[in-house]
Amino acid sequence: MDVRVIGLTGGIASGKSTFAAELRALGAPVVDADQLARAAVARGSAGLAAVVGAFGAEVLGEDGQLDRRRMAARVFSDPAARARLEAIVHPTVRALFRKELARLAARGEPLAFYDVPLLYEAGLEREVELVVVVWTPREVQLRRLAARDGLSRPEAEARLAAQTPLDEKAARADAVVANDGAPAALAGKAARLLSDLRAGLTRRLPNAAAPRY
């Protein structure tokens, strides 16, 4: 049996991870792309050896693992470097994802969410059945980000400026989860979304409005 793959994305401090946790609490499988990316460059892996070959041993921490902060600093403002890193990591991530889907199919799971922060940026909307975007107002997003990471407002604004705006992602989505109220409300929204998916919710038609939760 094929597993329906539902893309789940959002933006920094949008509440996507909290919503993913609510989906898991309801028994829905959620595959975390960030976890797959970490596994792709785990200590001793061929992926990590390739990263060191491309960027040098200075991207390693004292424990021999990839220092993600150093790596991020190397590629943040260098598109060519970022492309080299993605060429190393992405094929392994895709292979790990296929392996996880096979495991879920063998277990009889009808659907799974693929939690990908940069889903649209990576062009992965073509590889999932539909895309769910967790959206929050920009001002709320700024406040959450500044409080969470101890940033000044200008620093938080710079972080957001480096990402595709949430409003733009929501405009492209097949379904939008509005995280603009109490965090506890996300549990009910997760339940309603799952119910609709099990009832046949699929990719929205062109020019049709995406359902909002």
PDB file of C-alpha atoms in Angstrom:
ATOM      1  CA  MET A   1       0.000   0.000   0.000  1.00  0.00           C
ATOM      2  CA  ASP A   2       1.300   3.445  -0.899  1.00  0.00           C
ATOM      3  CA  VAL A   3       1.533   5.999   1.879  1.00  0.00           C
ATOM      4  CA  ARG A   4       0.006   9.411   1.177  1.00  0.00           C
ATOM      5  CA  VAL A   5       2.734  11.980   1.824  1.00  0.00           C
ATOM      6  CA  ILE A   6       1.542  15.309   3.203  1.00  0.00           C
ATOM      7  CA  GLY A   7       4.100  18.112   3.148  1.00  0.00           C
ATOM      8  CA  LEU A   8       4.262  20.180   6.347  1.00  0.00           C
ATOM      9  CA  THR A   9       6.102  23.485   6.360  1.00  0.00           C
ATOM     10  CA  GLY A  10       6.049  26.973   7.827  1.00  0.00           C
ATOM     11  CA  GLY A  11       8.665  29.445   8.926  1.00  0.00           C
ATOM     12  CA  ILE A  12      10.979  30.094  11.810  1.00  0.00           C
ATOM     13  CA  ALA A  13       8.961  30.588  15.029  1.00  0.00           C
ATOM     14  CA  SER A  14       5.681  29.884  13.220  1.00  0.00           C
ATOM     15  CA  GLY A  15       4.713  26.993  15.505  1.00  0.00           C
ATOM     16  CA  LYS A  16       5.282  24.230  12.946  1.00  0.00           C
ATOM     17  CA  SER A  17       7.168  22.016  15.395  1.00  0.00           C
ATOM     18  CA  THR A  18       4.417  22.412  17.990  1.00  0.00           C
ATOM     19  CA  PHE A  19       1.802  21.481  15.387  1.00  0.00           C
ATOM     20  CA  ALA A  20       3.883  18.469  14.322  1.00  0.00           C
ATOM     21  CA  ALA A  21       3.957  17.340  17.954  1.00  0.00           C
ATOM     22  CA  GLU A  22       0.154  17.578  18.089  1.00  0.00           C
ATOM     23  CA  LEU A  23      -0.101  15.413  14.965  1.00  0.00           C
ATOM     24  CA  ARG A  24       2.189  12.818  16.539  1.00  0.00           C
ATOM     25  CA  ALA A  25       0.100  12.868  19.716  1.00  0.00           C
ATOM     26  CA  LEU A  26      -2.895  11.916  17.558  1.00  0.00           C
ATOM     27  CA  GLY A  27      -0.987   8.959  16.120  1.00  0.00           C
ATOM     28  CA  ALA A  28      -0.038  10.454  12.752  1.00  0.00           C
ATOM     29  CA  PRO A  29       3.496   9.631  11.570  1.00  0.00           C
ATOM     30  CA  VAL A  30       5.653  12.736  11.072  1.00  0.00           C
ATOM     31  CA  VAL A  31       9.005  12.342   9.323  1.00  0.00           C
ATOM     32  CA  ASP A  32      11.368  15.175  10.274  1.00  0.00           C
ATOM     33  CA  ALA A  33      13.603  16.285   7.394  1.00  0.00           C
ATOM     34  CA  ASP A  34      16.032  17.937   9.820  1.00  0.00           C
ATOM     35  CA  GLN A  35      16.541  14.623  11.613  1.00  0.00           C
ATOM     36  CA  LEU A  36      17.185  12.891   8.291  1.00  0.00           C
ATOM     37  CA  ALA A  37      19.704  15.601   7.390  1.00  0.00           C
ATOM     38  CA  ARG A  38      21.519  15.030  10.691  1.00  0.00           C
ATOM     39  CA  ALA A  39      21.612  11.292  10.032  1.00  0.00           C
ATOM     40  CA  ALA A  40      23.016  11.923   6.550  1.00  0.00           C
ATOM     41  CA  VAL A  41      26.118  13.564   8.067  1.00  0.00           C
ATOM     42  CA  ALA A  42      26.396  11.584  11.299  1.00  0.00           C
ATOM     43  CA  ARG A  43      29.859  10.915  12.679  1.00  0.00           C
ATOM     44  CA  GLY A  44      31.560   8.170  10.682  1.00  0.00           C
ATOM     45  CA  SER A  45      29.192   8.471   7.714  1.00  0.00           C
ATOM     46  CA  ALA A  46      30.180   8.810   4.078  1.00  0.00           C
ATOM     47  CA  GLY A  47      28.164  12.020   4.013  1.00  0.00           C
ATOM     48  CA  LEU A  48      30.253  13.631   6.744  1.00  0.00           C
ATOM     49  CA  ALA A  49      33.464  12.554   5.017  1.00  0.00           C
ATOM     50  CA  ALA A  50      32.230  14.214   1.822  1.00  0.00           C
ATOM     51  CA  VAL A  51      31.369  17.428   3.695  1.00  0.00           C
ATOM     52  CA  VAL A  52      34.833  17.542   5.278  1.00  0.00           C
ATOM     53  CA  GLY A  53      36.376  16.906   1.863  1.00  0.00           C
ATOM     54  CA  ALA A  54      34.459  19.841   0.413  1.00  0.00           C
ATOM     55  CA  PHE A  55      34.721  22.333   3.282  1.00  0.00           C
ATOM     56  CA  GLY A  56      37.641  21.248   5.448  1.00  0.00           C
ATOM     57  CA  ALA A  57      37.962  19.867   8.968  1.00  0.00           C
ATOM     58  CA  GLU A  58      37.149  23.266  10.474  1.00  0.00           C
ATOM     59  CA  VAL A  59      33.447  22.459  10.106  1.00  0.00           C
ATOM     60  CA  LEU A  60      33.846  19.704  12.712  1.00  0.00           C
ATOM     61  CA  GLY A  61      33.373  20.134  16.436  1.00  0.00           C
ATOM     62  CA  GLU A  62      35.744  18.771  19.046  1.00  0.00           C
ATOM     63  CA  ASP A  63      33.645  15.605  19.238  1.00  0.00           C
ATOM     64  CA  GLY A  64      34.206  14.848  15.556  1.00  0.00           C
ATOM     65  CA  GLN A  65      30.640  15.629  14.586  1.00  0.00           C
ATOM     66  CA  LEU A  66      29.513  18.304  12.165  1.00  0.00           C
ATOM     67  CA  ASP A  67      29.290  21.684  13.882  1.00  0.00           C
ATOM     68  CA  ARG A  68      25.989  22.846  12.412  1.00  0.00           C
ATOM     69  CA  ARG A  69      26.506  26.462  13.456  1.00  0.00           C
ATOM     70  CA  ARG A  70      29.881  26.655  11.727  1.00  0.00           C
ATOM     71  CA  MET A  71      28.475  24.930   8.668  1.00  0.00           C
ATOM     72  CA  ALA A  72      25.506  27.295   8.560  1.00  0.00           C
ATOM     73  CA  ALA A  73      27.837  30.284   8.815  1.00  0.00           C
ATOM     74  CA  ARG A  74      29.835  28.976   5.847  1.00  0.00           C
ATOM     75  CA  VAL A  75      26.841  28.614   3.536  1.00  0.00           C
ATOM     76  CA  PHE A  76      24.459  31.336   4.797  1.00  0.00           C
ATOM     77  CA  SER A  77      25.575  34.039   2.359  1.00  0.00           C
ATOM     78  CA  ASP A  78      27.364  31.842  -0.205  1.00  0.00           C
ATOM     79  CA  PRO A  79      24.927  30.252  -2.689  1.00  0.00           C
ATOM     80  CA  ALA A  80      27.678  28.204  -4.348  1.00  0.00           C
ATOM     81  CA  ALA A  81      28.762  26.730  -1.018  1.00  0.00           C
ATOM     82  CA  ARG A  82      25.152  26.002  -0.107  1.00  0.00           C
ATOM     83  CA  ALA A  83      24.654  24.226  -3.434  1.00  0.00           C
ATOM     84  CA  ARG A  84      27.746  22.070  -2.779  1.00  0.00           C
ATOM     85  CA  LEU A  85      26.438  21.111   0.641  1.00  0.00           C
ATOM     86  CA  GLU A  86      22.978  20.296  -0.705  1.00  0.00           C
ATOM     87  CA  ALA A  87      24.483  18.152  -3.470  1.00  0.00           C
ATOM     88  CA  ILE A  88      26.139  16.063  -0.762  1.00  0.00           C
ATOM     89  CA  VAL A  89      23.292  15.862   1.740  1.00  0.00           C
ATOM     90  CA  HIS A  90      20.079  15.812  -0.293  1.00  0.00           C
ATOM     91  CA  PRO A  91      20.545  12.467  -2.106  1.00  0.00           C
ATOM     92  CA  THR A  92      21.121  10.707   1.220  1.00  0.00           C
ATOM     93  CA  VAL A  93      18.130  12.451   2.789  1.00  0.00           C
ATOM     94  CA  ARG A  94      15.938  11.294  -0.108  1.00  0.00           C
ATOM     95  CA  ALA A  95      17.179   7.718   0.316  1.00  0.00           C
ATOM     96  CA  LEU A  96      16.517   7.800   4.066  1.00  0.00           C
ATOM     97  CA  PHE A  97      13.038   9.206   3.441  1.00  0.00           C
ATOM     98  CA  ARG A  98      12.215   6.435   0.959  1.00  0.00           C
ATOM     99  CA  LYS A  99      13.391   3.874   3.514  1.00  0.00           C
ATOM    100  CA  GLU A 100      11.159   5.408   6.189  1.00  0.00           C
ATOM    101  CA  LEU A 101       8.172   5.445   3.807  1.00  0.00           C
ATOM    102  CA  ALA A 102       8.724   1.755   3.068  1.00  0.00           C
ATOM    103  CA  ARG A 103       8.741   1.050   6.807  1.00  0.00           C
ATOM    104  CA  LEU A 104       5.490   2.990   7.277  1.00  0.00           C
ATOM    105  CA  ALA A 105       3.878   1.230   4.304  1.00  0.00           C
ATOM    106  CA  ALA A 106       4.810  -2.161   5.745  1.00  0.00           C
ATOM    107  CA  ARG A 107       3.136  -1.068   8.982  1.00  0.00           C
ATOM    108  CA  GLY A 108      -0.039  -0.224   7.065  1.00  0.00           C
ATOM    109  CA  GLU A 109       0.028   3.533   7.645  1.00  0.00           C
ATOM    110  CA  PRO A 110      -2.298   5.318   5.175  1.00  0.00           C
ATOM    111  CA  LEU A 111      -0.588   8.718   5.392  1.00  0.00           C
ATOM    112  CA  ALA A 112       2.490  10.452   6.773  1.00  0.00           C
ATOM    113  CA  PHE A 113       3.542  14.057   7.177  1.00  0.00           C
ATOM    114  CA  TYR A 114       6.922  15.161   5.844  1.00  0.00           C
ATOM    115  CA  ASP A 115       8.077  18.064   8.023  1.00  0.00           C
ATOM    116  CA  VAL A 116      10.387  20.179   5.848  1.00  0.00           C
ATOM    117  CA  PRO A 117      11.227  23.768   6.896  1.00  0.00           C
ATOM    118  CA  LEU A 118      12.340  24.764   3.385  1.00  0.00           C
ATOM    119  CA  LEU A 119       9.885  22.632   1.418  1.00  0.00           C
ATOM    120  CA  TYR A 120       9.022  25.250  -1.201  1.00  0.00           C
ATOM    121  CA  GLU A 121      12.588  26.538  -1.413  1.00  0.00           C
ATOM    122  CA  ALA A 122      13.775  22.998  -2.200  1.00  0.00           C
ATOM    123  CA  GLY A 123      11.020  22.406  -4.777  1.00  0.00           C
ATOM    124  CA  LEU A 124       9.625  19.481  -2.781  1.00  0.00           C
ATOM    125  CA  GLU A 125       5.989  20.502  -3.238  1.00  0.00           C
ATOM    126  CA  ARG A 126       6.089  18.406  -6.424  1.00  0.00           C
ATOM    127  CA  GLU A 127       7.001  15.293  -4.426  1.00  0.00           C
ATOM    128  CA  VAL A 128       4.124  15.368  -1.932  1.00  0.00           C
ATOM    129  CA  GLU A 129       0.386  14.963  -2.393  1.00  0.00           C
ATOM    130  CA  LEU A 130      -0.427  18.322  -0.846  1.00  0.00           C
ATOM    131  CA  VAL A 131       1.211  20.978   1.311  1.00  0.00           C
ATOM    132  CA  VAL A 132       0.077  22.215   4.722  1.00  0.00           C
ATOM    133  CA  VAL A 133       1.547  25.537   5.882  1.00  0.00           C
ATOM    134  CA  VAL A 134       1.567  26.569   9.538  1.00  0.00           C
ATOM    135  CA  TRP A 135       1.082  30.335   9.416  1.00  0.00           C
ATOM    136  CA  THR A 136       1.311  33.044  12.051  1.00  0.00           C
ATOM    137  CA  PRO A 137       1.142  36.863  11.737  1.00  0.00           C
ATOM    138  CA  ARG A 138       4.547  38.403  11.044  1.00  0.00           C
ATOM    139  CA  GLU A 139       4.484  40.552  14.177  1.00  0.00           C
ATOM    140  CA  VAL A 140       3.787  37.498  16.329  1.00  0.00           C
ATOM    141  CA  GLN A 141       6.525  35.604  14.503  1.00  0.00           C
ATOM    142  CA  LEU A 142       8.995  38.422  15.218  1.00  0.00           C
ATOM    143  CA  ARG A 143       8.138  38.515  18.918  1.00  0.00           C
ATOM    144  CA  ARG A 144       8.381  34.740  19.292  1.00  0.00           C
ATOM    145  CA  LEU A 145      11.706  34.589  17.475  1.00  0.00           C
ATOM    146  CA  ALA A 146      13.240  37.425  19.495  1.00  0.00           C
ATOM    147  CA  ALA A 147      12.091  35.901  22.790  1.00  0.00           C
ATOM    148  CA  ARG A 148      13.090  32.344  21.882  1.00  0.00           C
ATOM    149  CA  ASP A 149      16.583  33.119  20.592  1.00  0.00           C
ATOM    150  CA  GLY A 150      17.372  36.200  22.673  1.00  0.00           C
ATOM    151  CA  LEU A 151      17.527  38.476  19.629  1.00  0.00           C
ATOM    152  CA  SER A 152      17.006  42.188  19.224  1.00  0.00           C
ATOM    153  CA  ARG A 153      14.167  43.212  16.925  1.00  0.00           C
ATOM    154  CA  PRO A 154      16.589  44.142  14.069  1.00  0.00           C
ATOM    155  CA  GLU A 155      18.292  40.742  14.431  1.00  0.00           C
ATOM    156  CA  ALA A 156      14.949  38.950  14.345  1.00  0.00           C
ATOM    157  CA  GLU A 157      13.890  40.961  11.292  1.00  0.00           C
ATOM    158  CA  ALA A 158      17.131  40.003   9.526  1.00  0.00           C
ATOM    159  CA  ARG A 159      16.449  36.319  10.221  1.00  0.00           C
ATOM    160  CA  LEU A 160      12.948  36.588   8.777  1.00  0.00           C
ATOM    161  CA  ALA A 161      14.205  38.532   5.757  1.00  0.00           C
ATOM    162  CA  ALA A 162      16.418  35.566   4.848  1.00  0.00           C
ATOM    163  CA  GLN A 163      13.353  33.306   4.509  1.00  0.00           C
ATOM    164  CA  THR A 164      10.425  33.178   2.118  1.00  0.00           C
ATOM    165  CA  PRO A 165       7.623  35.182   3.803  1.00  0.00           C
ATOM    166  CA  LEU A 166       4.964  33.099   5.508  1.00  0.00           C
ATOM    167  CA  ASP A 167       2.227  34.986   3.657  1.00  0.00           C
ATOM    168  CA  GLU A 168       3.757  33.840   0.367  1.00  0.00           C
ATOM    169  CA  LYS A 169       3.928  30.227   1.519  1.00  0.00           C
ATOM    170  CA  ALA A 170       0.340  30.363   2.752  1.00  0.00           C
ATOM    171  CA  ALA A 171      -0.798  31.685  -0.630  1.00  0.00           C
ATOM    172  CA  ARG A 172       0.705  28.600  -2.297  1.00  0.00           C
ATOM    173  CA  ALA A 173      -0.524  26.075   0.276  1.00  0.00           C
ATOM    174  CA  ASP A 174      -3.219  23.460  -0.153  1.00  0.00           C
ATOM    175  CA  ALA A 175      -4.238  23.944   3.487  1.00  0.00           C
ATOM    176  CA  VAL A 176      -3.294  26.596   6.057  1.00  0.00           C
ATOM    177  CA  VAL A 177      -3.112  26.162   9.818  1.00  0.00           C
ATOM    178  CA  ALA A 178      -3.421  29.585  11.453  1.00  0.00           C
ATOM    179  CA  ASN A 179      -1.348  29.671  14.625  1.00  0.00           C
ATOM    180  CA  ASP A 180      -2.654  33.039  15.753  1.00  0.00           C
ATOM    181  CA  GLY A 181      -4.271  32.125  19.053  1.00  0.00           C
ATOM    182  CA  ALA A 182      -3.519  30.096  22.146  1.00  0.00           C
ATOM    183  CA  PRO A 183      -1.059  27.214  21.606  1.00  0.00           C
ATOM    184  CA  ALA A 184      -3.675  24.822  23.001  1.00  0.00           C
ATOM    185  CA  ALA A 185      -5.867  25.542  19.967  1.00  0.00           C
ATOM    186  CA  LEU A 186      -3.412  23.693  17.725  1.00  0.00           C
ATOM    187  CA  ALA A 187      -4.529  20.329  19.107  1.00  0.00           C
ATOM    188  CA  GLY A 188      -8.061  20.824  17.807  1.00  0.00           C
ATOM    189  CA  LYS A 189      -6.776  22.099  14.477  1.00  0.00           C
ATOM    190  CA  ALA A 190      -4.553  19.034  14.106  1.00  0.00           C
ATOM    191  CA  ALA A 191      -7.533  16.775  14.787  1.00  0.00           C
ATOM    192  CA  ARG A 192      -9.707  18.569  12.219  1.00  0.00           C
ATOM    193  CA  LEU A 193      -6.978  18.466   9.576  1.00  0.00           C
ATOM    194  CA  LEU A 194      -6.446  14.741  10.111  1.00  0.00           C
ATOM    195  CA  SER A 195     -10.180  14.130   9.887  1.00  0.00           C
ATOM    196  CA  ASP A 196     -10.380  16.031   6.596  1.00  0.00           C
ATOM    197  CA  LEU A 197      -7.364  14.208   5.164  1.00  0.00           C
ATOM    198  CA  ARG A 198      -8.869  10.849   6.050  1.00  0.00           C
ATOM    199  CA  ALA A 199     -12.111  12.005   4.402  1.00  0.00           C
ATOM    200  CA  GLY A 200     -10.269  12.731   1.145  1.00  0.00           C
ATOM    201  CA  LEU A 201      -8.851  16.271   1.348  1.00  0.00           C
ATOM    202  CA  THR A 202      -6.345  16.670  -1.472  1.00  0.00           C
ATOM    203  CA  ARG A 203      -4.475  19.332  -3.443  1.00  0.00           C
ATOM    204  CA  ARG A 204      -6.572  22.432  -3.986  1.00  0.00           C
ATOM    205  CA  LEU A 205      -7.663  23.399  -7.487  1.00  0.00           C
ATOM    206  CA  PRO A 206      -6.073  26.433  -9.194  1.00  0.00           C
ATOM    207  CA  ASN A 207      -7.684  29.698  -8.055  1.00  0.00           C
ATOM    208  CA  ALA A 208      -9.559  27.912  -5.264  1.00  0.00           C
ATOM    209  CA  ALA A 209      -9.110  29.066  -1.686  1.00  0.00           C
ATOM    210  CA  ALA A 210      -7.128  26.790   0.596  1.00  0.00           C
ATOM    211  CA  PRO A 211      -9.045  25.517   3.637  1.00  0.00           C
ATOM    212  CA  ARG A 212      -7.950  27.211   6.858  1.00  0.00           C
ATOM    213  CA  TYR A 213      -7.821  25.680  10.296  1.00  0.00           C
TER     214      TYR A 213
END
